[in-house]
XYZ file of C-alpha atoms in Angstrom:
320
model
C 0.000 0.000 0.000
C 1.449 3.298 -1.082
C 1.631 6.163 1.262
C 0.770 8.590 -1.994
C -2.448 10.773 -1.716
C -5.586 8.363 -2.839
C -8.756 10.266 -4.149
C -12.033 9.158 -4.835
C -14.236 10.853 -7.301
C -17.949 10.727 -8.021
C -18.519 12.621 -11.996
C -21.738 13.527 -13.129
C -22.287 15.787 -16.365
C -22.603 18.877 -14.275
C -20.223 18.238 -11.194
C -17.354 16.360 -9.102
C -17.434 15.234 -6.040
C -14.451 14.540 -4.798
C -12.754 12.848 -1.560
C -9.366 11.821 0.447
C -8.837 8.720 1.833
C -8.232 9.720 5.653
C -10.003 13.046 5.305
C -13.788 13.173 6.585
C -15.941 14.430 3.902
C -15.796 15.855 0.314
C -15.665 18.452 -1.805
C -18.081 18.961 -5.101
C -16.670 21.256 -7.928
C -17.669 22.052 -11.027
C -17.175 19.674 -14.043
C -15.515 22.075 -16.077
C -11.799 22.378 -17.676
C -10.993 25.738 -15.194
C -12.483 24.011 -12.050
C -10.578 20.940 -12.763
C -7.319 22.177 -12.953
C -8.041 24.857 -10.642
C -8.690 21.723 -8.065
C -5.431 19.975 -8.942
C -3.151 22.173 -8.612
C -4.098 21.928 -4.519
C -3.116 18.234 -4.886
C 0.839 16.847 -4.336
C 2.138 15.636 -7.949
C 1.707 11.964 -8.037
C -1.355 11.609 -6.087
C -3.491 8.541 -7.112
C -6.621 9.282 -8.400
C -9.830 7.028 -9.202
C -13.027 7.972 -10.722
C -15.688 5.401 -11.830
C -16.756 4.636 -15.964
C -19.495 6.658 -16.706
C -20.477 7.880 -20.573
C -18.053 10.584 -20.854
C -18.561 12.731 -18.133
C -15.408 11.116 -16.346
C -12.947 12.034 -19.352
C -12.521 15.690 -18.925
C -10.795 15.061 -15.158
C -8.817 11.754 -16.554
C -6.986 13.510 -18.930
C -6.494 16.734 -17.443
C -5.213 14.773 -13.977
C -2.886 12.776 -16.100
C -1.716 15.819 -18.067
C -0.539 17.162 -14.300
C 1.339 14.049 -13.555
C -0.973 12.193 -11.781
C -2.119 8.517 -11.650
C -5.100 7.463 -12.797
C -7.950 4.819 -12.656
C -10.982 4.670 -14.415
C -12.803 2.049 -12.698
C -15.690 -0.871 -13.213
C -19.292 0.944 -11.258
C -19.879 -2.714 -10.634
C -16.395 -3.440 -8.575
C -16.586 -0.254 -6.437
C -20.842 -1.367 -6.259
C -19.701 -4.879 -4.213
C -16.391 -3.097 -2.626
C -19.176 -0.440 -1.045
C -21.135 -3.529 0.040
C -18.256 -5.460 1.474
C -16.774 -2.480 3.691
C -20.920 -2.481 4.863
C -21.863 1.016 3.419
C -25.151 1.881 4.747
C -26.103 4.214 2.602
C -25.292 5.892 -0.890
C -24.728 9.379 -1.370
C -22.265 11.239 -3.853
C -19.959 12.031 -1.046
C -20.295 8.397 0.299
C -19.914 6.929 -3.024
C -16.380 9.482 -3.295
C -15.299 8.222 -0.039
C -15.710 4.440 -1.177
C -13.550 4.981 -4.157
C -10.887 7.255 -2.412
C -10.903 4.062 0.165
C -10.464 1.380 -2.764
C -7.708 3.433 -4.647
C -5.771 3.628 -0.801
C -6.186 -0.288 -0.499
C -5.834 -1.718 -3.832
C -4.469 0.817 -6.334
C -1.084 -1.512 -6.630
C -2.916 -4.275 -8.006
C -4.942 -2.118 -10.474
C -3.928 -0.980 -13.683
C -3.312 2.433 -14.346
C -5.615 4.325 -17.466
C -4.057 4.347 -20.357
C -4.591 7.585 -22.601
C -5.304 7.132 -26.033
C -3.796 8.894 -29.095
C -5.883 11.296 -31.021
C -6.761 8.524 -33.819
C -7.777 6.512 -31.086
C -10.204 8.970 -29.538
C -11.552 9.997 -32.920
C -12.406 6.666 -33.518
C -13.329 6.436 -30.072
C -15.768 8.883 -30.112
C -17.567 7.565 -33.529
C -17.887 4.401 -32.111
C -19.180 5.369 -29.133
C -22.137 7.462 -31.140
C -22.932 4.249 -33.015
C -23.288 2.371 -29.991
C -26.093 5.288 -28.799
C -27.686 5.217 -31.955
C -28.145 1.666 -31.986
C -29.187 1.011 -28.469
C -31.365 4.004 -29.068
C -32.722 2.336 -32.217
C -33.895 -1.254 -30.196
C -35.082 0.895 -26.933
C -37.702 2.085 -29.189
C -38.487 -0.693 -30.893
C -39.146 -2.708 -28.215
C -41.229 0.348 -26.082
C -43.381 1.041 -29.378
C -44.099 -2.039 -30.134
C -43.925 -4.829 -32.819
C -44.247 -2.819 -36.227
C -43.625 0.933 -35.095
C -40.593 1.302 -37.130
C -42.999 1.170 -40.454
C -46.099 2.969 -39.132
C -46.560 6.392 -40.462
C -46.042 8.322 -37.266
C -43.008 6.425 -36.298
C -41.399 5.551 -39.570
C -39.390 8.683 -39.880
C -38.084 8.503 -36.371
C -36.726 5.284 -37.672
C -35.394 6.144 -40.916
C -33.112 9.052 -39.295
C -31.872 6.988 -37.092
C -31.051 4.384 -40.010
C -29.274 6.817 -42.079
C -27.784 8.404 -39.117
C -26.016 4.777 -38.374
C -25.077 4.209 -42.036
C -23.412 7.857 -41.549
C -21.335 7.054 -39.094
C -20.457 3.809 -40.511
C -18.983 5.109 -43.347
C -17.028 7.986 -40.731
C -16.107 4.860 -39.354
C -14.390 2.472 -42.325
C -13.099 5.785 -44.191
C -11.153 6.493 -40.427
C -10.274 3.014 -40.251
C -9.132 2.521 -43.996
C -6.273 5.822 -43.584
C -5.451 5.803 -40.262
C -2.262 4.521 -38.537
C -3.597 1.228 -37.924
C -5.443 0.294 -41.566
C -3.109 -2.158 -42.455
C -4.561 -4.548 -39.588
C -7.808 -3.164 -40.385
C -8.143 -4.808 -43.742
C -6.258 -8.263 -42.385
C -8.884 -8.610 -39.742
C -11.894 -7.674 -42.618
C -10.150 -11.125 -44.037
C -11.866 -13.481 -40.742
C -15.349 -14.549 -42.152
C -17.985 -13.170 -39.990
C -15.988 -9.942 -39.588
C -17.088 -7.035 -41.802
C -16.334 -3.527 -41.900
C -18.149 -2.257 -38.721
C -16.983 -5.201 -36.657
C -13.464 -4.953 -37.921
C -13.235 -1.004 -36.442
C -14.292 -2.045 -32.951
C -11.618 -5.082 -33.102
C -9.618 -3.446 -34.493
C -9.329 -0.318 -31.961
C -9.927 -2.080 -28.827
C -6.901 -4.786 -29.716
C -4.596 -1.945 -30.436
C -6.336 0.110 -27.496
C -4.747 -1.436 -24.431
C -0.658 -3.126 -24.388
C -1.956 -6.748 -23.835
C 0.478 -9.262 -23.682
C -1.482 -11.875 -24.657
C -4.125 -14.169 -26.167
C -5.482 -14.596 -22.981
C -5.168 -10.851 -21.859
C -6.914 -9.863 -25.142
C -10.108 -12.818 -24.338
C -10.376 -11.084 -20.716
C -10.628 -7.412 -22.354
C -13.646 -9.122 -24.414
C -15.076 -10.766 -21.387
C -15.395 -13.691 -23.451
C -13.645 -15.513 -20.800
C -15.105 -18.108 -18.830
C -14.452 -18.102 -15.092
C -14.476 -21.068 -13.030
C -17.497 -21.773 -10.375
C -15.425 -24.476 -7.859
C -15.678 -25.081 -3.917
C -14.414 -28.069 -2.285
C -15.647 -30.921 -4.399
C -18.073 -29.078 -6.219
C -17.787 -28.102 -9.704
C -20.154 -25.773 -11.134
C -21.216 -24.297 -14.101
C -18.268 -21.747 -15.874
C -20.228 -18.450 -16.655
C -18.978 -15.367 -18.763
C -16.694 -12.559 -16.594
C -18.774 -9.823 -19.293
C -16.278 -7.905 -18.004
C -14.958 -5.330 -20.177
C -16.270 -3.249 -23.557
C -19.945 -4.719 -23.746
C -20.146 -3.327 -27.364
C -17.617 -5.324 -28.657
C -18.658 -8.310 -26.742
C -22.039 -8.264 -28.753
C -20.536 -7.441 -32.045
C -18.362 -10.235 -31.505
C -21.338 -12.487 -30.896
C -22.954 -11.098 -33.309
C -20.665 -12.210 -36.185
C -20.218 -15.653 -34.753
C -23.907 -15.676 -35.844
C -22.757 -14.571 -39.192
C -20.010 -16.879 -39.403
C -22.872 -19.884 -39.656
C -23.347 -18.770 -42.389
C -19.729 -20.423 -44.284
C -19.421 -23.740 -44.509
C -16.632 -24.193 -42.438
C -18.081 -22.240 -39.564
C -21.338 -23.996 -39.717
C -19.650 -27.097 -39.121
C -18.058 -25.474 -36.476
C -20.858 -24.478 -34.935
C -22.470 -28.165 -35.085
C -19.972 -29.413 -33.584
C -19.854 -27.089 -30.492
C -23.835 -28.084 -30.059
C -23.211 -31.388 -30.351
C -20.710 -31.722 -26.979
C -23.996 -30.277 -25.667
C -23.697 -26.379 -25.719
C -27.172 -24.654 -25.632
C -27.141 -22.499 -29.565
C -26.308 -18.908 -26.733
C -23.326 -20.857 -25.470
C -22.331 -21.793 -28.895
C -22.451 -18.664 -30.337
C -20.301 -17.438 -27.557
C -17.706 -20.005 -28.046
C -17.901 -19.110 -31.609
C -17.245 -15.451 -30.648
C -14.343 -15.979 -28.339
C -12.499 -18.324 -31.430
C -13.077 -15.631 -33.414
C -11.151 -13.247 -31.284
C -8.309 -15.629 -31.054
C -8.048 -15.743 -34.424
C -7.771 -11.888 -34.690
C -5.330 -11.573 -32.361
C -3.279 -14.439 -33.951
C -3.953 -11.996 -37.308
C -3.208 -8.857 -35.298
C 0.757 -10.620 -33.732
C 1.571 -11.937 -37.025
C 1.013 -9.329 -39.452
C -0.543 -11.950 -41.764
C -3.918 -12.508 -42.978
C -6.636 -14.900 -42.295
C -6.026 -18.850 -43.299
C -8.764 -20.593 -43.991
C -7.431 -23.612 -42.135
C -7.834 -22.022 -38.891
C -11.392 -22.716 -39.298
C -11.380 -26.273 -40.528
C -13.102 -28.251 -36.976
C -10.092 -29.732 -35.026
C -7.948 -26.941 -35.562
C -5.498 -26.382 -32.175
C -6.771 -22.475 -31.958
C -10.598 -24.041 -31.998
C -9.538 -26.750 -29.348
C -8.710 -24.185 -26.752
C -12.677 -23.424 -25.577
């Protein structure tokens, strides 16, 4: 445990509120660039600072802390949800909730890993993606509270339609950022993996390069593809997904293990998953995580897809 300053922070779009480990209470400031960096510049250089994931109302103090020398974690809501529960919080306010993370950053911040900026291409691309993701989510939360059919009636239809184009908009943002940017060389290998077309090449594609991973393994986790053992004592249970991670790219993934069905090779591959006795969800998410694998193997070895790699028995398939 380091004996550097650890501060919690609580972001919403309008304010901060932030907290010392040590130090009763909290301070709220505004969310703003002079406020920020107004606040600071009262802190020792170095200080470690942790602030939950929210939409993007978190970025504006990550970048400007790190741009003053300070270390930074942008943490999982859910881990600081059960930490809160395990230290018996009785209550949640902002200032509680600031307190909790300033605690968890004092306790834990060596085993943590500390945020990683990204490059300007990276943000751009960042930032795109992260409006498609809106737009879509958008799209099926109105489907599904409209009803069956809305998207062709005549009051809804147009609703619909913007959205549509708005989506194909960005999309082609997307593959003309992806095609002549620093990283379109690996771009177009990974658009060689059936199943992967242009849209789900630009999320592999920047959240492989997004993070210095190490490994197959390290890349699966950032999915949250990875299944995580259920033991105790003599008991075995069931493996379930970590999700952990970018849940947009989990679901594109999945989503173009569906697609890859559609070959020959991968619907054999896909039979054979069901028949050692995978429900068709399970399946697809096997399917999903192989396909990952298979980028990264693209992604290390500068080479493109081989077909062989999806022949059923190959060693990257036997690895579930």
């Amino acid at each position: 445990m380091s004996d550097r300053l650890a501060v919690g922070i609580d972001a919403d779009s309008k304010t901060l509120v932030v907290a010392c480990h040590g130090t009763k209470g909290s301070t709220r400031i505004p969310n703003s660039a002079s406020a920020i960096g107004k606040w600071l510049s009262t802190l020792p250089v170095g200080s470690r600072i942790g602030v939950e994931a929210t939409n993007r109302y978190h970025e504006l103090v990550v970048q400007a802390a790190q741009k003053a020398g300070h270390v930074v974690f942008v943490l999982n809501p859910r881990d600081i949800k059960h930490y809160a529960k395990g230290v018996a919080c009785r209550g949640k306010t902002d200032s509680g909730d600031a307190q909790v993370i300033a605690r968890y950053i004092a306790k834990e911040a060596d085993n943590l890993h500390e945020h990683v900026a990204r490059s300007p291409a990276q943000e751009q691309l960042h930032v795109l993606l992260q409006q498609r993701d809106s737009l879509v989510r958008s799209k099926a939360k109105l489907n599904l509270s409209l009803g069956a059919g809305a998207s062709e009636s005549a009051i809804f239809g147009r609703i619909f339609d913007g959205l549509k184009e708005a989506i194909a908009l960005l999309d082609q943002q997307i593959q003309q950022l992806c095609r002549s940017g620093e990283q379109r060389d690996l771009y177009r290998r990974i658009m060689t993996i059936p199943g992967i077309g242009p849209t789900v090449a630009a999320f592999v594609t920047h959240h492989i390069t997004r993070w210095p991973l190490t490994s197959s393994d390290a890349w699966i986790a950032c999915t949250g593809l990875d299944p995580r053992p259920n033991e105790s004592g003599a008991r075995i249970g069931r493996r379930r997904l970590s999700k952990r991670g970018n849940a947009s790219l989990r679901q594109i993934l999945y989503m173009a293990a569906m697609g890859l069905t559609r070959s020959k090779n991968g619907k054999a591959l896909y039979n054979a998953i069901r028949e050692r006795g995978h429900s068709s969800t399970a399946s697809f998410n096997i399917l999903a995580r192989k396909l990952a694998r298979i980028a990264w193997g693209v992604f290390k070895s500068g080479r493109d897809f081989d077909p062989a790699m999806l022949k059923v028995g190959q060693a990257c398939f036997q690895q579930g």
